[in-house]
Structures are given as C-alpha cells and as structure tokens.
Amino acid sequence: MTPADLSSTVARAVRRAVEDGELPAETGVPERVVIERTRPGGVGDYATPVAFHVAKTVGSAPRHVADVLARRLGGVAGIERVEVTGAGFLNFTLAPRSAAGLVREVLLRGPRYGYADDAVEAEPFCWAPTAGFRQRAVHEAVVRILRSQGREDGGALPGVAPVARRDGDVAATYGRDAATWAVLAVPARETPQFGAGLLVQDESSEFFLVRYAHARAKALGRAAARLGFGAEPAEPAEPAEAEAPALLRLLAEHPLVLEAAAHHRAPERLTRQLVAVADELLDFQHCVLPKGDEKPSAAHRARLALAEAAGTVLAGGLALLGIDAPDCL
C-alpha cells in the first residue's frame, strides 16, 4: 500500500462506518484524507488527524472516531498496524512494499506519477499587465499542483510577499527558470533570496542540483544503451539487500508530497522533495553502470530502472513548478 492508497482507504473507512451506523449519518465524509509522515519520536510510518475533522461535524470526541476507524482499518491488506495516540491521532505502520513494483509504477506513469486519477490539465494562464513575476510563478505552480490532484483551482491562493527589486530585473538577471526556483523554494509569505548562488553550476546550488540529477539519470540511460542493456525493475534476492532504501522511500512518498503541497497550497514542499530525491540519486548513480570488465547483470538493469524512476520524478516535479528539465547540463 502506498501513502496515497492509505489516504483513499481511510476516507473509504469513514464512509463505511457511516453506512454501517458506527458514526452518525450526518458525519461529513472527506473526499481525501491528509496523510503525513510521522514526525521524529512518533508512532508508526504515517499519521492523520482525520478523526478531529470528522468529530467536528457531529460533535463527537475525536478519540471515539479514531477508535472506530482503527478497528476498521486494522485488518486492511497492506496495513500492518494501526494505533491511536493522543486525543485521536491515527498512526499507521505499512507492510513493506515491493521495490520492483514501485519502480515499475513510476516508469509506467511517467511524469504524471503521483497525480490523482481525476487529475486535469491546468488551463492557460491569463494575467493582468500589473501582475508581478513572483505572483505569476507562485500562483501558476499552485494551480498546476492542485489540478494534478484533481482539485479545482478556486479558493484562496497564497498571498505573495513582494521581491526587493523589480520583477523584470529578477527574471532577466538570473533567467526565468532560476528565478522561478528562487521564488518557489520558500513559503509565499517569506522573502526569496536572490544572488550569485543561483547562477553557480555546481551542487552547492539546489536549482542546479535538481536539474543536474535529472540530466544524470538521462545520461545513465544513454550510457547503458551503448553497453547493450536497458532498465528492468527487479527485487533483490533478500529484502534486507534492497539498494538505496532512502531513494525508494522518497519515490514511494512522492504522491503524498504532491497531495500535501496541494492541500497547503505550498509549492515549497515540492521543491524540498525534489532536492532530497536529487541528493539520493546523485549518491546512488555511481553503482548503476558496470565497472571495468564487469558485464551488465540483472542488478545493473534494476539499478538503472531505479535511477530512471528517480529522474522521472524530478522531471514531473519540475514541470509542475513550471521549470524546464534538460536532458543534458
């Protein structure tokens, strides 16, 4: 079970609890449930405050709602354990997921991996002449992320703090993509940082790092083709031998990051995710191709598949931000 699957599973449990009379008929059933990674020191892998939101609609105690849902969710395939903590937080430990299945899903979905089934393309944007560069960049990114999760782009969009110089100067000085990254990498109400670091062509620049990691994934695929092999997801001989567990975890959580970015209207959550994926991919890249006289093996094909899946996530995330993902840097 993926974190995104868990969100829909919890929403379904609420609906069925209402249908079976365990929760009052007037209970508001959420279309989507916010699932977040458990914070350090917490219980399980993921947690949700859904019981608090449900309890508000019926004037019930969150703990009672959480206990009802925990009983229903405890036997669901893919969930190893459900625990209720505090006043009504639901905490989940998920069963280990197949690494090959995850990589295969990412490659199959392509840049739309993490999109909701009812995702729609954002309409072309029309702006008044007075709209500033930062306002356009933030609002367009938010709308694209919302649409990727099947949500309408109505409602309150984030208020945007002005930049310290004229917008046109920012885009002209640093380039549209770099300037866009700078304004999206911080919460909309904070002041973005511009400087020579945006133009640096090394891994000290997060903007460069993310696009470079995507280009490296593409380069690995080209090099593998010259060596006569391609990507093929596969399971390790033993679960404990799974390579790049941190990278696999980030790929598994990508749909959850998109959901949270949409829920909070916060594209900076996506930029942080892309930086983390890029860091792990660049550490992992060195074991993808055969070395010396080594012949390509099933392990190399599986590593290439994982690297290409990471590159796919980077490309899709950059597209949502409105930033190009070049194949070569």
CSV table of C-alpha atoms in Angstrom, one decimal:
chain,number,residue,atom,x,y,z
A,1,MET,CA,0.0,0.0,0.0
A,2,THR,CA,1.2,3.5,-0.9
A,3,PRO,CA,0.7,6.6,1.2
A,4,ALA,CA,-1.8,7.8,-1.5
A,5,ASP,CA,-3.6,4.5,-1.3
A,6,LEU,CA,-3.8,4.9,2.5
A,7,SER,CA,-5.5,8.3,2.1
A,8,SER,CA,-8.3,6.9,0.0
A,9,THR,CA,-8.5,3.8,2.3
A,10,VAL,CA,-9.1,5.9,5.3
A,11,ALA,CA,-11.7,8.0,3.5
A,12,ARG,CA,-13.5,4.8,2.5
A,13,ALA,CA,-13.4,3.6,6.1
A,14,VAL,CA,-15.1,6.8,7.2
A,15,ARG,CA,-17.8,6.3,4.6
A,16,ARG,CA,-18.5,2.7,5.5
A,17,ALA,CA,-18.6,3.5,9.2
A,18,VAL,CA,-21.3,6.0,8.5
A,19,GLU,CA,-23.2,3.5,6.2
A,20,ASP,CA,-23.0,0.8,9.0
A,21,GLY,CA,-24.2,3.2,11.7
A,22,GLU,CA,-20.9,3.3,13.7
A,23,LEU,CA,-20.7,7.0,13.0
A,24,PRO,CA,-23.8,9.3,12.8
A,25,ALA,CA,-25.4,9.7,9.5
A,26,GLU,CA,-24.6,13.5,9.4
A,27,THR,CA,-20.9,12.7,9.6
A,28,GLY,CA,-19.0,14.6,6.9
A,29,VAL,CA,-17.1,12.1,4.7
A,30,PRO,CA,-13.9,13.7,3.3
A,31,GLU,CA,-13.1,13.1,-0.3
A,32,ARG,CA,-9.4,13.0,0.6
A,33,VAL,CA,-7.6,12.4,3.8
A,34,VAL,CA,-4.4,14.2,4.6
A,35,ILE,CA,-1.7,11.6,5.5
A,36,GLU,CA,1.7,12.8,6.7
A,37,ARG,CA,5.0,11.2,7.5
A,38,THR,CA,5.2,10.5,11.3
A,39,ARG,CA,7.4,13.1,12.9
A,40,PRO,CA,10.6,12.0,14.8
A,41,GLY,CA,9.6,10.3,18.0
A,42,GLY,CA,6.1,9.5,16.7
A,43,VAL,CA,4.5,6.1,16.3
A,44,GLY,CA,4.4,4.1,13.0
A,45,ASP,CA,5.2,5.3,9.5
A,46,TYR,CA,2.3,7.7,8.8
A,47,ALA,CA,-0.3,9.6,10.7
A,48,THR,CA,-3.5,11.5,10.1
A,49,PRO,CA,-5.7,13.9,12.2
A,50,VAL,CA,-8.8,12.9,10.2
A,51,ALA,CA,-10.7,11.9,13.4
A,52,PHE,CA,-10.5,15.6,14.6
A,53,HIS,CA,-12.1,16.8,11.3
A,54,VAL,CA,-14.8,14.1,11.3
A,55,ALA,CA,-15.6,14.7,15.0
A,56,LYS,CA,-16.3,18.4,14.4
A,57,THR,CA,-19.1,17.6,12.0
A,58,VAL,CA,-21.0,15.5,14.6
A,59,GLY,CA,-19.9,17.0,17.9
A,60,SER,CA,-18.2,13.7,18.9
A,61,ALA,CA,-15.0,13.1,20.7
A,62,PRO,CA,-12.0,12.6,18.2
A,63,ARG,CA,-10.8,9.7,20.3
A,64,HIS,CA,-14.1,7.8,19.7
A,65,VAL,CA,-14.0,8.5,16.0
A,66,ALA,CA,-10.3,7.3,15.8
A,67,ASP,CA,-11.2,4.1,17.7
A,68,VAL,CA,-14.0,3.3,15.3
A,69,LEU,CA,-11.7,3.9,12.3
A,70,ALA,CA,-8.8,2.0,13.8
A,71,ARG,CA,-11.0,-1.1,14.3
A,72,ARG,CA,-12.0,-1.0,10.6
A,73,LEU,CA,-8.5,-0.3,9.3
A,74,GLY,CA,-6.6,-2.9,11.4
A,75,GLY,CA,-7.4,-5.8,9.0
A,76,VAL,CA,-6.8,-4.0,5.7
A,77,ALA,CA,-4.2,-5.6,3.5
A,78,GLY,CA,-1.0,-3.6,3.4
A,79,ILE,CA,-1.5,-2.1,6.8
A,80,GLU,CA,0.5,-3.9,9.5
A,81,ARG,CA,-0.6,-1.9,12.5
A,82,VAL,CA,-3.0,0.9,13.4
A,83,GLU,CA,-2.6,2.8,16.7
A,84,VAL,CA,-4.5,5.7,18.2
A,85,THR,CA,-2.4,8.3,20.1
A,86,GLY,CA,-3.1,11.5,22.0
A,87,ALA,CA,-6.6,12.8,21.7
A,88,GLY,CA,-7.3,10.9,18.4
A,89,PHE,CA,-4.4,10.7,16.0
A,90,LEU,CA,-4.4,7.6,13.8
A,91,ASN,CA,-1.0,6.2,13.3
A,92,PHE,CA,-0.1,3.5,10.6
A,93,THR,CA,2.7,1.1,10.1
A,94,LEU,CA,2.5,-0.2,6.5
A,95,ALA,CA,3.6,-3.5,5.2
A,96,PRO,CA,6.9,-3.4,3.2
A,97,ARG,CA,6.2,-2.6,-0.5
A,98,SER,CA,7.8,-4.3,-3.4
A,99,ALA,CA,10.7,-2.2,-4.7
A,100,ALA,CA,10.3,-3.5,-8.2
A,101,GLY,CA,6.6,-2.8,-8.1
A,102,LEU,CA,7.2,0.8,-7.0
A,103,VAL,CA,9.8,1.4,-9.7
A,104,ARG,CA,7.6,-0.2,-12.3
A,105,GLU,CA,4.7,2.1,-11.3
A,106,VAL,CA,6.8,5.2,-11.6
A,107,LEU,CA,8.1,4.3,-15.0
A,108,LEU,CA,4.6,3.3,-16.2
A,109,ARG,CA,3.0,6.6,-15.0
A,110,GLY,CA,5.9,8.7,-16.2
A,111,PRO,CA,6.0,12.4,-15.2
A,112,ARG,CA,2.4,12.0,-14.1
A,113,TYR,CA,3.4,9.7,-11.3
A,114,GLY,CA,1.7,10.9,-8.1
A,115,TYR,CA,-1.2,12.5,-10.0
A,116,ALA,CA,-4.7,11.7,-8.8
A,117,ASP,CA,-6.9,9.6,-11.1
A,118,ASP,CA,-9.1,12.6,-11.7
A,119,ALA,CA,-6.2,15.0,-12.5
A,120,VAL,CA,-6.8,17.5,-15.2
A,121,GLU,CA,-4.6,19.8,-17.1
A,122,ALA,CA,-4.4,23.4,-15.9
A,123,GLU,CA,-6.0,26.0,-18.2
A,124,PRO,CA,-3.7,28.5,-19.9
A,125,PHE,CA,-3.0,31.4,-17.6
A,126,CYS,CA,-4.0,35.0,-18.3
A,127,TRP,CA,-2.5,37.7,-16.2
A,128,ALA,CA,-3.2,41.4,-15.9
A,129,PRO,CA,-0.2,43.6,-17.0
A,130,THR,CA,0.4,44.6,-13.4
A,131,ALA,CA,0.9,41.1,-12.1
A,132,GLY,CA,4.5,40.6,-10.9
A,133,PHE,CA,6.8,37.7,-11.8
A,134,ARG,CA,6.6,36.2,-8.3
A,135,GLN,CA,2.8,36.3,-8.2
A,136,ARG,CA,2.6,34.6,-11.5
A,137,ALA,CA,5.1,31.9,-10.7
A,138,VAL,CA,3.6,31.0,-7.3
A,139,HIS,CA,0.0,31.1,-8.4
A,140,GLU,CA,0.7,29.1,-11.6
A,141,ALA,CA,2.6,26.4,-9.7
A,142,VAL,CA,-0.1,26.2,-7.0
A,143,VAL,CA,-2.8,25.8,-9.7
A,144,ARG,CA,-0.8,23.1,-11.6
A,145,ILE,CA,-0.3,21.2,-8.3
A,146,LEU,CA,-4.0,21.5,-7.4
A,147,ARG,CA,-5.1,20.2,-10.8
A,148,SER,CA,-2.6,17.3,-10.5
A,149,GLN,CA,-4.6,16.2,-7.5
A,150,GLY,CA,-8.0,16.6,-9.2
A,151,ARG,CA,-8.8,19.8,-7.3
A,152,GLU,CA,-10.4,23.0,-8.6
A,153,ASP,CA,-8.1,26.0,-8.6
A,154,GLY,CA,-10.7,28.2,-6.9
A,155,GLY,CA,-10.4,29.3,-3.3
A,156,ALA,CA,-7.7,31.3,-1.6
A,157,LEU,CA,-4.3,31.3,-3.3
A,158,PRO,CA,-1.3,32.2,-1.2
A,159,GLY,CA,-0.5,35.8,-0.5
A,160,VAL,CA,2.8,36.6,-2.0
A,161,ALA,CA,5.4,38.9,-0.4
A,162,PRO,CA,7.0,41.3,-3.0
A,163,VAL,CA,10.5,40.9,-4.1
A,164,ALA,CA,13.1,43.5,-3.2
A,165,ARG,CA,13.6,44.6,-6.8
A,166,ARG,CA,11.6,44.9,-10.0
A,167,ASP,CA,10.3,41.5,-11.2
A,168,GLY,CA,11.6,42.0,-14.7
A,169,ASP,CA,15.1,42.6,-13.4
A,170,VAL,CA,15.0,39.3,-11.4
A,171,ALA,CA,14.0,37.2,-14.4
A,172,ALA,CA,16.4,39.0,-16.7
A,173,THR,CA,19.3,38.7,-14.3
A,174,TYR,CA,19.0,35.1,-13.3
A,175,GLY,CA,16.9,33.5,-16.1
A,176,ARG,CA,13.3,32.6,-15.9
A,177,ASP,CA,13.9,29.0,-14.5
A,178,ALA,CA,16.4,30.0,-11.8
A,179,ALA,CA,14.2,33.0,-10.7
A,180,THR,CA,11.2,30.7,-10.6
A,181,TRP,CA,13.0,28.2,-8.4
A,182,ALA,CA,14.1,31.0,-6.0
A,183,VAL,CA,10.5,32.3,-5.5
A,184,LEU,CA,9.0,28.8,-5.1
A,185,ALA,CA,11.7,27.4,-2.8
A,186,VAL,CA,10.4,29.5,0.2
A,187,PRO,CA,6.8,29.9,1.5
A,188,ALA,CA,4.9,32.6,-0.4
A,189,ARG,CA,4.8,35.0,2.5
A,190,GLU,CA,8.6,34.9,3.0
A,191,THR,CA,11.1,36.9,1.0
A,192,PRO,CA,13.0,34.8,-1.6
A,193,GLN,CA,16.8,35.0,-1.7
A,194,PHE,CA,18.5,36.1,-5.0
A,195,GLY,CA,22.2,36.1,-5.5
A,196,ALA,CA,25.1,34.7,-7.4
A,197,GLY,CA,24.4,31.3,-6.0
A,198,LEU,CA,21.5,30.9,-8.4
A,199,LEU,CA,24.0,31.1,-11.3
A,200,VAL,CA,26.5,28.6,-9.9
A,201,GLN,CA,26.9,25.5,-12.0
A,202,ASP,CA,27.7,23.0,-9.2
A,203,GLU,CA,25.9,21.1,-6.5
A,204,SER,CA,26.0,23.9,-4.0
A,205,SER,CA,23.0,25.4,-5.9
A,206,GLU,CA,19.8,23.4,-5.2
A,207,PHE,CA,18.4,24.7,-8.5
A,208,PHE,CA,21.4,23.3,-10.4
A,209,LEU,CA,21.4,20.1,-8.2
A,210,VAL,CA,17.9,19.1,-9.2
A,211,ARG,CA,18.3,19.7,-12.9
A,212,TYR,CA,21.7,18.1,-12.9
A,213,ALA,CA,20.4,15.0,-11.2
A,214,HIS,CA,17.7,14.7,-13.9
A,215,ALA,CA,20.3,15.1,-16.6
A,216,ARG,CA,22.5,12.4,-14.9
A,217,ALA,CA,19.6,9.9,-15.0
A,218,LYS,CA,19.2,10.5,-18.7
A,219,ALA,CA,23.0,10.2,-19.2
A,220,LEU,CA,22.9,6.8,-17.4
A,221,GLY,CA,20.3,5.6,-19.8
A,222,ARG,CA,22.3,6.6,-22.8
A,223,ALA,CA,25.4,5.0,-21.5
A,224,ALA,CA,23.6,1.8,-20.7
A,225,ALA,CA,22.2,1.7,-24.2
A,226,ARG,CA,25.7,1.9,-25.6
A,227,LEU,CA,26.7,-1.0,-23.4
A,228,GLY,CA,23.7,-3.0,-24.7
A,229,PHE,CA,21.3,-3.1,-21.7
A,230,GLY,CA,18.3,-1.4,-20.5
A,231,ALA,CA,16.3,-0.8,-17.4
A,232,GLU,CA,14.4,-3.7,-15.8
A,233,PRO,CA,12.9,-3.5,-12.3
A,234,ALA,CA,13.7,-6.5,-10.1
A,235,GLU,CA,13.6,-7.5,-6.5
A,236,PRO,CA,16.8,-8.1,-4.5
A,237,ALA,CA,17.5,-11.7,-3.5
A,238,GLU,CA,16.7,-10.7,0.1
A,239,PRO,CA,14.6,-7.8,1.3
A,240,ALA,CA,17.5,-6.7,3.5
A,241,GLU,CA,19.6,-6.3,0.4
A,242,ALA,CA,17.4,-3.6,-1.2
A,243,GLU,CA,19.6,-0.9,-2.5
A,244,ALA,CA,19.1,2.9,-2.0
A,245,PRO,CA,16.3,2.5,0.6
A,246,ALA,CA,16.2,6.2,1.2
A,247,LEU,CA,15.6,6.8,-2.5
A,248,LEU,CA,12.9,4.2,-2.7
A,249,ARG,CA,11.2,5.8,0.3
A,250,LEU,CA,11.2,9.2,-1.4
A,251,LEU,CA,9.7,7.8,-4.5
A,252,ALA,CA,7.0,6.0,-2.5
A,253,GLU,CA,6.2,9.2,-0.7
A,254,HIS,CA,6.1,11.4,-3.8
A,255,PRO,CA,2.3,11.2,-4.3
A,256,LEU,CA,1.9,12.1,-0.6
A,257,VAL,CA,4.1,15.2,-1.1
A,258,LEU,CA,2.0,16.3,-4.0
A,259,GLU,CA,-1.1,15.8,-2.0
A,260,ALA,CA,0.3,17.9,0.9
A,261,ALA,CA,1.6,20.6,-1.5
A,262,ALA,CA,-1.9,20.9,-2.9
A,263,HIS,CA,-3.6,20.8,0.5
A,264,HIS,CA,-1.4,23.5,1.9
A,265,ARG,CA,-1.0,25.4,-1.4
A,266,ALA,CA,2.7,25.2,-0.8
A,267,PRO,CA,5.0,24.5,-3.8
A,268,GLU,CA,8.0,24.8,-1.5
A,269,ARG,CA,7.1,21.3,-0.2
A,270,LEU,CA,7.7,20.0,-3.7
A,271,THR,CA,11.0,21.8,-4.1
A,272,ARG,CA,12.2,20.2,-0.9
A,273,GLN,CA,11.1,16.8,-2.1
A,274,LEU,CA,13.0,17.3,-5.4
A,275,VAL,CA,16.2,18.3,-3.6
A,276,ALA,CA,16.0,15.2,-1.4
A,277,VAL,CA,15.4,12.9,-4.5
A,278,ALA,CA,18.3,14.6,-6.4
A,279,ASP,CA,20.7,14.2,-3.4
A,280,GLU,CA,19.9,10.5,-3.1
A,281,LEU,CA,20.1,9.9,-6.9
A,282,LEU,CA,23.5,11.5,-7.2
A,283,ASP,CA,24.8,9.3,-4.4
A,284,PHE,CA,23.3,6.2,-6.0
A,285,GLN,CA,24.4,6.9,-9.6
A,286,HIS,CA,27.9,5.5,-9.1
A,287,CYS,CA,26.8,1.9,-8.8
A,288,VAL,CA,24.4,1.9,-11.8
A,289,LEU,CA,26.8,1.1,-14.6
A,290,PRO,CA,29.2,-1.9,-14.8
A,291,LYS,CA,32.8,-1.0,-13.9
A,292,GLY,CA,36.0,-2.2,-15.7
A,293,ASP,CA,35.5,-5.7,-17.2
A,294,GLU,CA,32.2,-6.2,-15.4
A,295,LYS,CA,29.4,-7.5,-17.5
A,296,PRO,CA,25.9,-6.0,-17.3
A,297,SER,CA,23.7,-8.0,-14.9
A,298,ALA,CA,20.2,-8.1,-13.6
A,299,ALA,CA,21.4,-6.0,-10.7
A,300,HIS,CA,22.6,-3.3,-13.1
A,301,ARG,CA,19.3,-3.4,-15.0
A,302,ALA,CA,17.4,-3.0,-11.7
A,303,ARG,CA,19.7,-0.1,-10.6
A,304,LEU,CA,19.2,1.7,-13.9
A,305,ALA,CA,15.4,1.3,-13.6
A,306,LEU,CA,15.6,2.9,-10.1
A,307,ALA,CA,17.7,5.8,-11.4
A,308,GLU,CA,15.4,6.3,-14.3
A,309,ALA,CA,12.4,6.3,-12.0
A,310,ALA,CA,14.1,9.0,-9.8
A,311,GLY,CA,14.8,11.1,-13.0
A,312,THR,CA,11.1,10.7,-13.9
A,313,VAL,CA,10.0,12.1,-10.6
A,314,LEU,CA,12.4,15.0,-11.0
A,315,ALA,CA,11.1,15.8,-14.4
A,316,GLY,CA,7.5,15.6,-13.3
A,317,GLY,CA,8.1,17.8,-10.3
A,318,LEU,CA,9.9,20.4,-12.3
A,319,ALA,CA,7.1,20.5,-14.8
A,320,LEU,CA,4.6,21.2,-12.1
A,321,LEU,CA,6.8,24.1,-10.9
A,322,GLY,CA,7.0,25.5,-14.4
A,323,ILE,CA,10.7,24.8,-14.8
A,324,ASP,CA,12.4,23.0,-17.7
A,325,ALA,CA,14.2,19.7,-17.1
A,326,PRO,CA,17.0,19.5,-19.7
A,327,ASP,CA,18.4,16.1,-20.7
A,328,CYS,CA,21.9,17.5,-20.7
A,329,LEU,CA,23.7,20.0,-18.5
